[in-house]
mmCIF file of C-alpha atoms in Angstrom:
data_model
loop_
_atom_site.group_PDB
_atom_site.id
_atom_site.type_symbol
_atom_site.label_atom_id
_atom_site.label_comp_id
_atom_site.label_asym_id
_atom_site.label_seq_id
_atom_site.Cartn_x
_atom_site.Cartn_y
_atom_site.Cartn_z
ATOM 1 C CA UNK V 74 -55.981 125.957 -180.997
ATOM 2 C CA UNK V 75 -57.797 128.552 -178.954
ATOM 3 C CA UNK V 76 -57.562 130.637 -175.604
ATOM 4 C CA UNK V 77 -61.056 131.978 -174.547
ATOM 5 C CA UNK V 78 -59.954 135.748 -176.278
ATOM 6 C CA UNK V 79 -59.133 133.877 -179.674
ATOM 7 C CA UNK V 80 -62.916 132.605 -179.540
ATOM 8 C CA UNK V 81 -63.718 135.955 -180.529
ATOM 9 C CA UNK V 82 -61.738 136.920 -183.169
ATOM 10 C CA UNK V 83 -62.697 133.052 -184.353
ATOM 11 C CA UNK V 84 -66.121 134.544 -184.317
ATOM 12 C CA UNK V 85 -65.391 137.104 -186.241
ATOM 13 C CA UNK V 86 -63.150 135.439 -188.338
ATOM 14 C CA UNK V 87 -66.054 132.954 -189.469
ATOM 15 C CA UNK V 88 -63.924 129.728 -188.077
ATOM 16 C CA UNK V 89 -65.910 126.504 -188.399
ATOM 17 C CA UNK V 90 -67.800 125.371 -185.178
ATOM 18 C CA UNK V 91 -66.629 128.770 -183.183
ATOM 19 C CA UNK V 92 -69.636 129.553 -181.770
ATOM 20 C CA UNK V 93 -70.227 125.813 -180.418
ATOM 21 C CA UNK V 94 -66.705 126.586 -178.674
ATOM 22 C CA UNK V 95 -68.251 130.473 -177.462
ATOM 23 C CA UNK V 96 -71.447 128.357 -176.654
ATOM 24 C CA UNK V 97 -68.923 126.189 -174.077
ATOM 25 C CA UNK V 98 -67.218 128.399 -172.893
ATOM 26 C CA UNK V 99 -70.335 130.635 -171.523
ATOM 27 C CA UNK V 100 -71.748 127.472 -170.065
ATOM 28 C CA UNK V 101 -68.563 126.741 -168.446
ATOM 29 C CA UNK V 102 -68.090 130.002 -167.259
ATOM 30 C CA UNK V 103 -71.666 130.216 -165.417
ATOM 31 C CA UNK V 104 -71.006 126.987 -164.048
ATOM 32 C CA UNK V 105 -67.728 127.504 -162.517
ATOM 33 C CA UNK V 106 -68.738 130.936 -161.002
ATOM 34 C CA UNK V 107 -71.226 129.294 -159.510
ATOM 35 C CA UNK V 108 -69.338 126.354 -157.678
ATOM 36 C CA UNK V 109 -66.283 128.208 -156.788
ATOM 37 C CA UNK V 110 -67.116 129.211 -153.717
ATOM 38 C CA UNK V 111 -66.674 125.404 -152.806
ATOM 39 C CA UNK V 112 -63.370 125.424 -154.698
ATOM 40 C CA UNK V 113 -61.979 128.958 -153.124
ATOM 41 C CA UNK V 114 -62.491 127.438 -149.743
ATOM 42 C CA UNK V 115 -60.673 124.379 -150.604
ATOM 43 C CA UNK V 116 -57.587 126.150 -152.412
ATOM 44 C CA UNK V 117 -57.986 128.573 -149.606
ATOM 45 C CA UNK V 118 -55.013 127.633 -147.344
ATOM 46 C CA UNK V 119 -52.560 126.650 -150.875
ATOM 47 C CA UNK V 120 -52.618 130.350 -152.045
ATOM 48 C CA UNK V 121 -49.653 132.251 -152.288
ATOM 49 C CA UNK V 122 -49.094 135.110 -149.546
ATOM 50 C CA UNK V 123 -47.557 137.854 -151.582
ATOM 51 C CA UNK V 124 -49.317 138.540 -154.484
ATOM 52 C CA UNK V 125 -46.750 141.046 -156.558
ATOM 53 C CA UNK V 126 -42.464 140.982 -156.635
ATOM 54 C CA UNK V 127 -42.631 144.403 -154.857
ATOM 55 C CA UNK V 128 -44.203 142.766 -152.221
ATOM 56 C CA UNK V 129 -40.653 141.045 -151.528
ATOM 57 C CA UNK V 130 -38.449 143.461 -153.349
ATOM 58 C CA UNK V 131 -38.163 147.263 -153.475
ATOM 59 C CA UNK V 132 -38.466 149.197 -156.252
ATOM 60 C CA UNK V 133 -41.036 148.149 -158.632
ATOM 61 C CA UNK V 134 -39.504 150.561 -161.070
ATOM 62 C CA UNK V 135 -36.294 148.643 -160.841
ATOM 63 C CA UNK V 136 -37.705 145.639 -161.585
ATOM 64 C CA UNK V 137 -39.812 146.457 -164.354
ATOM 65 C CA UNK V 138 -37.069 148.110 -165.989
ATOM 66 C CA UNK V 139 -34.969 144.762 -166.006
ATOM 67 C CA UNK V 140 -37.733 142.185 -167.089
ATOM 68 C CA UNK V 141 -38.348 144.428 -169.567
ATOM 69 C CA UNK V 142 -34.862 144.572 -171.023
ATOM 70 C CA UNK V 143 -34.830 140.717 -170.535
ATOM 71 C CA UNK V 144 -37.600 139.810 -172.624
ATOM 72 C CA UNK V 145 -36.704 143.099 -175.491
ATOM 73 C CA UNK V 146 -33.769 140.580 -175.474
ATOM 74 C CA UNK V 147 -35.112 137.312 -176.031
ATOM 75 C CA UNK V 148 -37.470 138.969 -179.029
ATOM 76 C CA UNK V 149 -34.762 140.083 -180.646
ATOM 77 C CA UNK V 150 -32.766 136.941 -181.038
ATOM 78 C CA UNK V 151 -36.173 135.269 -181.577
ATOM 79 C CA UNK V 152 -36.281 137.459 -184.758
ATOM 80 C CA UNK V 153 -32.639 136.904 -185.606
ATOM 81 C CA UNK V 154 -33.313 133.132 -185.528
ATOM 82 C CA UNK V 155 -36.174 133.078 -186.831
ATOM 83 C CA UNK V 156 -37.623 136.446 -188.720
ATOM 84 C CA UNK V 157 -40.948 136.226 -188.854
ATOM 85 C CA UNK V 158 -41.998 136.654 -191.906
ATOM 86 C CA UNK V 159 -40.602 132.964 -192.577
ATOM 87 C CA UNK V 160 -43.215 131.856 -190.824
ATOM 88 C CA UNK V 161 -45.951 133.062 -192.465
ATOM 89 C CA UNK V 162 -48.502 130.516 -193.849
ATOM 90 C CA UNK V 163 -49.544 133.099 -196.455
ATOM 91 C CA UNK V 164 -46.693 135.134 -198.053
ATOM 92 C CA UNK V 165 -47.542 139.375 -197.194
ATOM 93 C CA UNK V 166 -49.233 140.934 -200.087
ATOM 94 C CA UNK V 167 -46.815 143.375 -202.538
ATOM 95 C CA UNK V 168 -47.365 147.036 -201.372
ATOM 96 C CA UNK V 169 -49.701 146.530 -198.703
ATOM 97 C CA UNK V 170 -50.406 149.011 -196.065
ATOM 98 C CA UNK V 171 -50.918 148.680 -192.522
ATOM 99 C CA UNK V 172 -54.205 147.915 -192.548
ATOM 100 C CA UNK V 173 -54.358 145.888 -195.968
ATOM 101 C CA UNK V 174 -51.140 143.634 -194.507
ATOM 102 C CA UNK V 175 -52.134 139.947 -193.990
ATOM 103 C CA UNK V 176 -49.826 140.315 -190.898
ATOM 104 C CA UNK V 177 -48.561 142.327 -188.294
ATOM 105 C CA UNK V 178 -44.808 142.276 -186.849
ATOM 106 C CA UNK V 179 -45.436 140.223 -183.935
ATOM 107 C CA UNK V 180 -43.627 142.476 -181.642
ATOM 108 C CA UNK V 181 -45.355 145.657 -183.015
ATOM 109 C CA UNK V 182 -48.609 144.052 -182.275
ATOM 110 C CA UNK V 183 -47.902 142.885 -178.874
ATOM 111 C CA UNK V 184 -46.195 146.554 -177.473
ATOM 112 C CA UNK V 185 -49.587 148.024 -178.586
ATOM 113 C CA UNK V 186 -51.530 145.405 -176.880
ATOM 114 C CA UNK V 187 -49.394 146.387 -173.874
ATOM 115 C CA UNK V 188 -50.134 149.950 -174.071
ATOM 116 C CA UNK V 189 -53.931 149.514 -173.976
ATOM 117 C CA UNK V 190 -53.116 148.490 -170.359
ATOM 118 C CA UNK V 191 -52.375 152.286 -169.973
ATOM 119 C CA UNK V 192 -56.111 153.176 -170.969
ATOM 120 C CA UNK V 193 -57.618 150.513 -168.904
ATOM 121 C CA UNK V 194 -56.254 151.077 -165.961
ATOM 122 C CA UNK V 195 -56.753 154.767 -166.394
ATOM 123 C CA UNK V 196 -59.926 155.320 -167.154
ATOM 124 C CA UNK V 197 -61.716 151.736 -166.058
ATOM 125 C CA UNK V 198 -59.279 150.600 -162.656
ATOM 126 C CA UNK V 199 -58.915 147.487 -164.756
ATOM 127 C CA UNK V 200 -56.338 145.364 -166.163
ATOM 128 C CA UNK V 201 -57.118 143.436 -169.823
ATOM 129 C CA UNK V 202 -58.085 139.487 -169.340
ATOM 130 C CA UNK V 203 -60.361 138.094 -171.678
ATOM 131 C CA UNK V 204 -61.712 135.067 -169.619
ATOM 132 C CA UNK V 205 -63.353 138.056 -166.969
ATOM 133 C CA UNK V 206 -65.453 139.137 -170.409
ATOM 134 C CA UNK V 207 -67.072 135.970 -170.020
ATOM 135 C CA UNK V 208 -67.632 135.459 -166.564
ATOM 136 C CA UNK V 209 -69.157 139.470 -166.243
ATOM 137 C CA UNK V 210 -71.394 138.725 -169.521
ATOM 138 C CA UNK V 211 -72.850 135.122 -168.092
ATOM 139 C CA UNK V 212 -73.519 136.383 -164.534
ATOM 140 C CA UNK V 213 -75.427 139.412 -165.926
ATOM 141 C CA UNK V 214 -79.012 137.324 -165.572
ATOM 142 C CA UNK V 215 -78.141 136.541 -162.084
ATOM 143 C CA UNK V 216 -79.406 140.167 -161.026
ATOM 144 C CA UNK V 217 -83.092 139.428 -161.095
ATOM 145 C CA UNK V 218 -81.788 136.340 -158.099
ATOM 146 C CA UNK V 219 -81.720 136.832 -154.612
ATOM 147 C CA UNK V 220 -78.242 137.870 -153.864
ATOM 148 C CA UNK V 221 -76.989 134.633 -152.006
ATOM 149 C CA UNK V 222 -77.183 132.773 -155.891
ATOM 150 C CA UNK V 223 -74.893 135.643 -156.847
ATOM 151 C CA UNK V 224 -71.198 133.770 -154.953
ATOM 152 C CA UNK V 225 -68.452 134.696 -156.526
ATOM 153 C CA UNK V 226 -70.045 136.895 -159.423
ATOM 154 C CA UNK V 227 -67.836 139.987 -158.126
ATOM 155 C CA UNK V 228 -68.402 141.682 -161.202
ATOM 156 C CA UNK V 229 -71.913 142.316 -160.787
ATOM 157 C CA UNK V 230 -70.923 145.220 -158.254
ATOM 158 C CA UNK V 231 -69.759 147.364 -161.015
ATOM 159 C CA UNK V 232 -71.957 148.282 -163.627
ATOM 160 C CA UNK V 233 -69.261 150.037 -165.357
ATOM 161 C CA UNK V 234 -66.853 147.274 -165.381
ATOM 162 C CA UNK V 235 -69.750 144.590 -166.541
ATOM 163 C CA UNK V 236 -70.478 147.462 -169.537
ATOM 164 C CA UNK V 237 -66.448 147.969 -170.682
ATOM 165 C CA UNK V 238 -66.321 144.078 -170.566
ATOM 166 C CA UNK V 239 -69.337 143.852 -173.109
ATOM 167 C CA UNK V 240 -68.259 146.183 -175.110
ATOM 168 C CA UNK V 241 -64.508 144.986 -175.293
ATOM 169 C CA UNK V 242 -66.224 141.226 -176.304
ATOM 170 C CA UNK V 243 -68.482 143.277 -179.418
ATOM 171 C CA UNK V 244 -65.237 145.006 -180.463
ATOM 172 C CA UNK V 245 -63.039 142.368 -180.401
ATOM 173 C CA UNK V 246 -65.164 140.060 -183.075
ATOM 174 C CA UNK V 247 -65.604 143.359 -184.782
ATOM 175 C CA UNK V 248 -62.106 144.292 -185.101
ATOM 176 C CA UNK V 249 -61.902 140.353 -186.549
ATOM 177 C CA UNK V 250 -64.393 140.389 -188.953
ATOM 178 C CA UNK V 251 -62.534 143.879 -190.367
ATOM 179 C CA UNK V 252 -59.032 142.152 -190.171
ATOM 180 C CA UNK V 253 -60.266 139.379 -192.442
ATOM 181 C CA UNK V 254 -62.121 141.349 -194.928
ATOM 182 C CA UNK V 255 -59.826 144.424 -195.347
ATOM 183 C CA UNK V 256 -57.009 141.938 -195.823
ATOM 184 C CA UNK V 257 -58.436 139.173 -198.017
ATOM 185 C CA UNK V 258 -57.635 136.182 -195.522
ATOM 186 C CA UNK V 259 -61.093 134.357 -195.902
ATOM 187 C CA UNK V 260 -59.661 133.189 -199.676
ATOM 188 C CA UNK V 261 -56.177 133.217 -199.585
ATOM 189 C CA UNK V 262 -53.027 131.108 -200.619
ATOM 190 C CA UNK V 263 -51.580 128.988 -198.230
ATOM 191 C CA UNK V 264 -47.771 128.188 -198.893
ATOM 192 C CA UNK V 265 -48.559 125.417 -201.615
ATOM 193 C CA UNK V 266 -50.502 128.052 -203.452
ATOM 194 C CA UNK V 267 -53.536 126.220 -202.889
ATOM 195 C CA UNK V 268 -57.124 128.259 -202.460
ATOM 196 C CA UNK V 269 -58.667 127.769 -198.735
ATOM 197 C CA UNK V 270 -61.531 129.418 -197.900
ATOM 198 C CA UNK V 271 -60.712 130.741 -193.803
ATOM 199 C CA UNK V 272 -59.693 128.657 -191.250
ATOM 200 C CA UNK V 273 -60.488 125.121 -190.535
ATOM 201 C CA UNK V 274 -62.085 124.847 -187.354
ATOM 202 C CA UNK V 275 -62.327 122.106 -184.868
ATOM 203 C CA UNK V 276 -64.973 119.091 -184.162
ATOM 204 C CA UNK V 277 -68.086 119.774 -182.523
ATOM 205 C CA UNK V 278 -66.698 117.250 -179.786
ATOM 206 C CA UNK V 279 -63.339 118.936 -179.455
ATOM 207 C CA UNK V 280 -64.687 122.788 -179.605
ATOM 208 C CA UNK V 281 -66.767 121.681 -176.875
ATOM 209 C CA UNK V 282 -64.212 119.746 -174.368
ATOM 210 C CA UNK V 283 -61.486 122.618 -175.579
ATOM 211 C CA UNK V 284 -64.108 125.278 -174.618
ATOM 212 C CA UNK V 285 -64.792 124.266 -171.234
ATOM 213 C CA UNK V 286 -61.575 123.182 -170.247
ATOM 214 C CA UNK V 287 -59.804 126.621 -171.122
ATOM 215 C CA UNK V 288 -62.603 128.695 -169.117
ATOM 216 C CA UNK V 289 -62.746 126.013 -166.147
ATOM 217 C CA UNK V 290 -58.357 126.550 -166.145
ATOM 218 C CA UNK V 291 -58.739 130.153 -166.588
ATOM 219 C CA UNK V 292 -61.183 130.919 -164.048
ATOM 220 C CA UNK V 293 -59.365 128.704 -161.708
ATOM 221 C CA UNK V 294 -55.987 130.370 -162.151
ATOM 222 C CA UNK V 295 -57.413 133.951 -161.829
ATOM 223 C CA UNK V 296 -56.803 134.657 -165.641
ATOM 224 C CA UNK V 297 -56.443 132.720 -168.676
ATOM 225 C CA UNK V 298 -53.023 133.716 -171.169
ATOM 226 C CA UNK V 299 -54.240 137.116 -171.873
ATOM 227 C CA UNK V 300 -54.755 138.332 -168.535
ATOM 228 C CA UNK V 301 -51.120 136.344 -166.844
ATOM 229 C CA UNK V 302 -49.173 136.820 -170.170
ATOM 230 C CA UNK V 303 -50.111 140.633 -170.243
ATOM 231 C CA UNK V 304 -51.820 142.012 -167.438
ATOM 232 C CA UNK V 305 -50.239 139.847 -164.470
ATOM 233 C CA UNK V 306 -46.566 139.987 -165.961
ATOM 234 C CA UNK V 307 -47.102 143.706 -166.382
ATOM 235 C CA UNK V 308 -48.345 143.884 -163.045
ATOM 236 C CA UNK V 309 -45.585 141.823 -161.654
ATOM 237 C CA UNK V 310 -47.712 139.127 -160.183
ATOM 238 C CA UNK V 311 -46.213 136.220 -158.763
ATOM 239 C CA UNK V 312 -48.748 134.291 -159.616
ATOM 240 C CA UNK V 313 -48.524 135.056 -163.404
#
């Protein structure tokens, strides 16, 4: 299973067939930016008016407050249910550190993946999304075109938000390829205590469909699971 940000740390990971699936997704991603121009003006009159909850409702702070409480609530009893440690494929290794540590507490990992929205918007007027990466990296050759072949290629506008996007691709298979290393996943025990030697990747036929697919849905719902899941829910969006 992928989303277009688990293609790169697949990539860096050293998953079977990856880069057939990063080789799909680019491809998909230049060819949707180029026809959706067509498809904006058909979905034109279906989108939705307001775009946040604070459009309709007063104080954001409020709100944010609440959902935030509601979902601290559903983790816990997640984790009361079902720790997560149980469901492990690989049992954590005795006296590992944080960075040694086959695993991360899930929510530990996703409150600092939250934070980095802090940064983002602070210093770059941008929230995270990992299908935009693709879109900003693709469109890049599209410069040296007459500007009516650019459509829907906002990106190419900013060159600081086409440079934080390329460097935010580089240092996510980075941060991948360190994970796997510094914790010994490429050859460990699954739970039958059986040798495996990374992950097994898909077909050539299914990282294909799979890769165009989840950049064709992404693109066409203004963000793919990253950028809804994180960035729109943080944001409030109604669309998310």
């Amino acid at each position: 299973g992928m989303c277009p940000g688990m293609v790169l740390a697949q990539i860096g990971a050293g998953v079977p067939n990856c880069f057939i699936s990063l080789a799909a997704i680019l491809s998909g991603a230049l060819i949707y930016g180029l026809i959706e121009p067509y498809i904006r003006s058909w979905t034109a009159s279906k989108t939705i008016a307001c775009a946040y909850v604070d459009d309709i409702f007063p104080h954001r702070h409020m709100i944010s407050i609440g959902l935030a409480t509601v979902l601290f609530a559903v983790v816990l009893l997640l984790e009361l249910l079902f720790p997560w440690q149980s469901e492990l494929t690989t049992p954590l290794q005795a006296g590992c550190t944080v960075v040694t540590c086959r695993a991360w507490p899930p929510y530990v990992a996703g409150i600092l993946v939250g934070v980095l929205q802090i940064p983002s918007f602070a210093f770059i007027g941008s929230s995270i999304g990992s299908s935009t990466s693709y879109v900003c990296v693709v469109s890049q050759w599209l410069r040296f075109f007459p500007v009516e072949v650019h459509g829907h290629f906002k990106l190419l506008a900013s060159k600081i938000k086409a440079a934080w996007q390329v460097v935010y691709v580089l240092s996510a298979v980075l941060g991948s390829a360190m994970a796997v290393h510094l914790t010994g996943t490429m050859h460990a025990l699954d739970v039958t205590h059986q040798s495996f030697d990374g992950i097994k990747g898909g077909t050539v036929a299914q990282c294909i469909v799979g890769g165009l697919l989840i950049i064709f849905g992404s693109r066409f719902a203004k963000g793919c699971t990253s950028g809804h899941g994180i960035s729109g829910m943080g944001k409030l969006s109604i669309g998310s």
